[in-house]
Amino acid sequence: MTVKPNLIGGEWREGSSAIESINPSDTRESIGHYALADAAQMREAVVAARAAQPAWSATTTQVRSDLLLKTSIELAVRKEEIGELVSREAGKTRAEGIGEVLRASQIFQFFAGEAVRYGGENLPSVRPNINVQISRDPVGVVALITPWNFPIAIAAWKLAPALAFGNTAVLKPSEETPGVAWELFRVLERNGLPAGVANLVNGRGADAGEALVEGVDALSFTGSVRTGRGLAQSAIANMVRVQLEMGGKNPLVVLDDADLGVAVESALNGSFFSAGQRCTASSRLIVTAAIHDRFVDALRKRMRSLKIGHALTAGTDIGPLINQRQLDTVQGYLQTGRDEGAELVEGGQLLQAGTPGFFMQPALMTETSNSMRINREEVFGPFATVIRAADYDEALALADDTEYGLSAGICTTSHKYASHFRQHVKSGLAMINLPTAGLDYHVPFGGTKASSYGQREQGTYAVDFYTNSKTAYVGY
Ligand code: ADP
């Protein structure tokens, strides 16, 4: 049995134990065995990153840009092969797997440009004969903790800006997707990654908690609210800058005047594609009275046309859930919904798709109220509810009545309501006549309330988290 090692200080290192990654579409298929770094090895990775940081931040921006651009090119060239690995390990359809690798490539390309483009400001002082120069220094060593649902894109949107702006990094990927992270590091290494500049520590979350918070200057995390909150406490205790992207309970409002086709396709995509395992997935469909029944009927009809199965089978629309635990959680919420008085009107059943995998038919519950647990807690699966609203005002109030604030959508043909919603909804992303999920890479991403904490990720805004500004006063 070959165990694929971790990359620490430029050396591929065995771990004290290993984990087997399996294909959620077919649990008989092993993706590979991966070394698990324990807490001591994670600390070594932080030390290696610390040692490499001065030289890395002293390189020319061209050197940093070249590494990112070459990485981008290799990812683009190998998008089908690596995309297939993403599909096998994370259960995404082939198109989604390839699309995600292409997205990672675009992110590296974008930050290859930002590495040479970012700068500061020059202002006259309010006092005579003084000039003020504002520049940006790297933060230093950053710990990056990532989830399994976008195993290469999220790693890319943290690693690329970290390296572009002169930081060194330690990446701790999810235990569910060590293979994709390992492949990404092979690509980085082949394209000139200097020793210690980016370190890979596949390992358990519990081991990462202290090891990756102590000794770093900043921590960027994407994952569950519970883990994020715990990490934030330790980060603040250690005076470590922290950025968290966590859950959502994203509403999609459908008004009476909506284009029914647009509303149904937005709900179908937002709620069920990627098996609902996106933090931006629409989970609460808030529908006004006159369109309610037509919308539910049309959505049910479209749900019945979806093909659920092995992620790599041609024609599959939706693959499996990531593991048995997640499948059990979603099934548990279906029962909770029934107990709370909701009606399961479509799907929900477990599926035999020809291979042993974690498949379920996307589920829709109606006659729900916003106070039910199924409308308060993040489910993270192919599961959506319908909540009736009397009118736009009530729909907006329901949309905001949640502890989360990541993405919120509205389907309407009214400019007045679309514009009001965009300005007033309390979320980081507002989607008009579009699914709540589906983002670009050159613009900021993040939420409000319990969904996010700290500066925004992605696009030109990423520089704020990964640098410190320095204000110099120059007398003349
Ligand atoms: P999910 O349920 O989506 O996997 P988690 O928050 O459990 O969300 O996991 C997201 C990432 O956080 C993973 O890389 C996981 O290993 C890591 N993680 C989990 N628990 C901890 C912890 N106590 N400290 C640091 N990282 C953790």
PDB file of C-alpha atoms and ligand atoms in Angstrom, residues 42 144-149 172-177 203-213 219 221-228 230-231 234 245-246 322-323 325-326 378 380, ligand 1:
ATOM      1  CA  MET A  42       1.559  20.566  11.828  1.00  0.00           C
ATOM      2  CA  LEU A 144      -5.585  27.762   5.733  1.00  0.00           C
ATOM      3  CA  ILE A 145      -8.237  25.230   6.801  1.00  0.00           C
ATOM      4  CA  THR A 146     -10.545  24.059   4.034  1.00  0.00           C
ATOM      5  CA  PRO A 147     -13.665  21.890   3.623  1.00  0.00           C
ATOM      6  CA  TRP A 148     -14.418  19.083   1.168  1.00  0.00           C
ATOM      7  CA  ASN A 149     -17.200  20.625  -0.919  1.00  0.00           C
ATOM      8  CA  LYS A 172      -4.952  21.707   6.196  1.00  0.00           C
ATOM      9  CA  PRO A 173      -7.541  20.235   3.810  1.00  0.00           C
ATOM     10  CA  SER A 174     -10.600  18.263   4.824  1.00  0.00           C
ATOM     11  CA  GLU A 175     -10.121  14.615   5.782  1.00  0.00           C
ATOM     12  CA  GLU A 176     -12.709  13.795   3.080  1.00  0.00           C
ATOM     13  CA  THR A 177     -10.636  15.133   0.171  1.00  0.00           C
ATOM     14  CA  GLY A 203      -4.653  15.674   9.048  1.00  0.00           C
ATOM     15  CA  ARG A 204      -7.504  15.581  11.503  1.00  0.00           C
ATOM     16  CA  GLY A 205      -9.384  18.713  12.447  1.00  0.00           C
ATOM     17  CA  ALA A 206      -8.852  18.186  16.154  1.00  0.00           C
ATOM     18  CA  ASP A 207      -5.064  18.114  15.682  1.00  0.00           C
ATOM     19  CA  ALA A 208      -5.173  21.321  13.650  1.00  0.00           C
ATOM     20  CA  GLY A 209      -7.005  23.376  16.276  1.00  0.00           C
ATOM     21  CA  GLU A 210      -4.075  24.432  18.438  1.00  0.00           C
ATOM     22  CA  ALA A 211      -1.191  23.529  16.173  1.00  0.00           C
ATOM     23  CA  LEU A 212      -2.303  25.807  13.372  1.00  0.00           C
ATOM     24  CA  VAL A 213      -3.466  28.717  15.467  1.00  0.00           C
ATOM     25  CA  LEU A 219      -5.976  31.994   9.845  1.00  0.00           C
ATOM     26  CA  PHE A 221     -11.140  28.959   7.569  1.00  0.00           C
ATOM     27  CA  THR A 222     -14.073  27.648   5.573  1.00  0.00           C
ATOM     28  CA  GLY A 223     -16.310  25.045   7.214  1.00  0.00           C
ATOM     29  CA  SER A 224     -18.980  24.607   9.830  1.00  0.00           C
ATOM     30  CA  VAL A 225     -20.164  27.295  12.233  1.00  0.00           C
ATOM     31  CA  ARG A 226     -19.254  25.212  15.270  1.00  0.00           C
ATOM     32  CA  THR A 227     -15.652  24.679  14.200  1.00  0.00           C
ATOM     33  CA  GLY A 228     -15.318  28.256  12.961  1.00  0.00           C
ATOM     34  CA  GLY A 230     -14.080  27.568  18.218  1.00  0.00           C
ATOM     35  CA  LEU A 231     -11.196  28.536  15.970  1.00  0.00           C
ATOM     36  CA  SER A 234      -8.393  30.530  19.934  1.00  0.00           C
ATOM     37  CA  GLU A 245     -16.632  31.483   5.941  1.00  0.00           C
ATOM     38  CA  MET A 246     -19.311  29.259   7.432  1.00  0.00           C
ATOM     39  CA  ILE A 322     -20.155  13.056   0.641  1.00  0.00           C
ATOM     40  CA  ASN A 323     -20.543  10.304   3.252  1.00  0.00           C
ATOM     41  CA  ARG A 325     -22.959  10.726   8.161  1.00  0.00           C
ATOM     42  CA  GLN A 326     -24.128  13.506   5.853  1.00  0.00           C
ATOM     43  CA  GLU A 378     -28.282  24.373   7.910  1.00  0.00           C
ATOM     44  CA  PHE A 380     -26.253  20.812   3.667  1.00  0.00           C
TER      45      PHE A 380
HETATM   46  P1  ADP B   1     -17.713  20.060   7.636  1.00  0.00           P
HETATM   47  O1  ADP B   1     -18.762  19.489   8.518  1.00  0.00           O
HETATM   48  O2  ADP B   1     -18.208  20.878   6.528  1.00  0.00           O
HETATM   49  O3  ADP B   1     -16.640  19.078   7.272  1.00  0.00           O
HETATM   50  P2  ADP B   1     -15.906  21.154   9.584  1.00  0.00           P
HETATM   51  O4  ADP B   1     -15.932  22.505  10.212  1.00  0.00           O
HETATM   52  O5  ADP B   1     -15.998  19.971  10.462  1.00  0.00           O
HETATM   53  O6  ADP B   1     -17.040  21.206   8.513  1.00  0.00           O
HETATM   54  O7  ADP B   1     -14.596  20.986   8.698  1.00  0.00           O
HETATM   55  C1  ADP B   1     -14.020  21.991   7.906  1.00  0.00           C
HETATM   56  C2  ADP B   1     -12.508  21.926   8.079  1.00  0.00           C
HETATM   57  O8  ADP B   1     -12.193  22.221   9.428  1.00  0.00           O
HETATM   58  C3  ADP B   1     -11.893  20.547   7.796  1.00  0.00           C
HETATM   59  O9  ADP B   1     -10.624  20.711   7.209  1.00  0.00           O
HETATM   60  C4  ADP B   1     -11.773  19.965   9.177  1.00  0.00           C
HETATM   61  O10 ADP B   1     -10.775  18.981   9.278  1.00  0.00           O
HETATM   62  C5  ADP B   1     -11.386  21.194   9.971  1.00  0.00           C
HETATM   63  N1  ADP B   1     -11.645  21.078  11.403  1.00  0.00           N
HETATM   64  C6  ADP B   1     -12.611  20.381  12.046  1.00  0.00           C
HETATM   65  N2  ADP B   1     -12.518  20.535  13.380  1.00  0.00           N
HETATM   66  C7  ADP B   1     -11.456  21.354  13.605  1.00  0.00           C
HETATM   67  C8  ADP B   1     -10.818  21.899  14.769  1.00  0.00           C
HETATM   68  N3  ADP B   1     -11.264  21.631  15.988  1.00  0.00           N
HETATM   69  N4  ADP B   1      -9.769  22.703  14.580  1.00  0.00           N
HETATM   70  C9  ADP B   1      -9.301  22.994  13.361  1.00  0.00           C
HETATM   71  N5  ADP B   1      -9.848  22.523  12.230  1.00  0.00           N
HETATM   72  C10 ADP B   1     -10.892  21.708  12.344  1.00  0.00           C
END
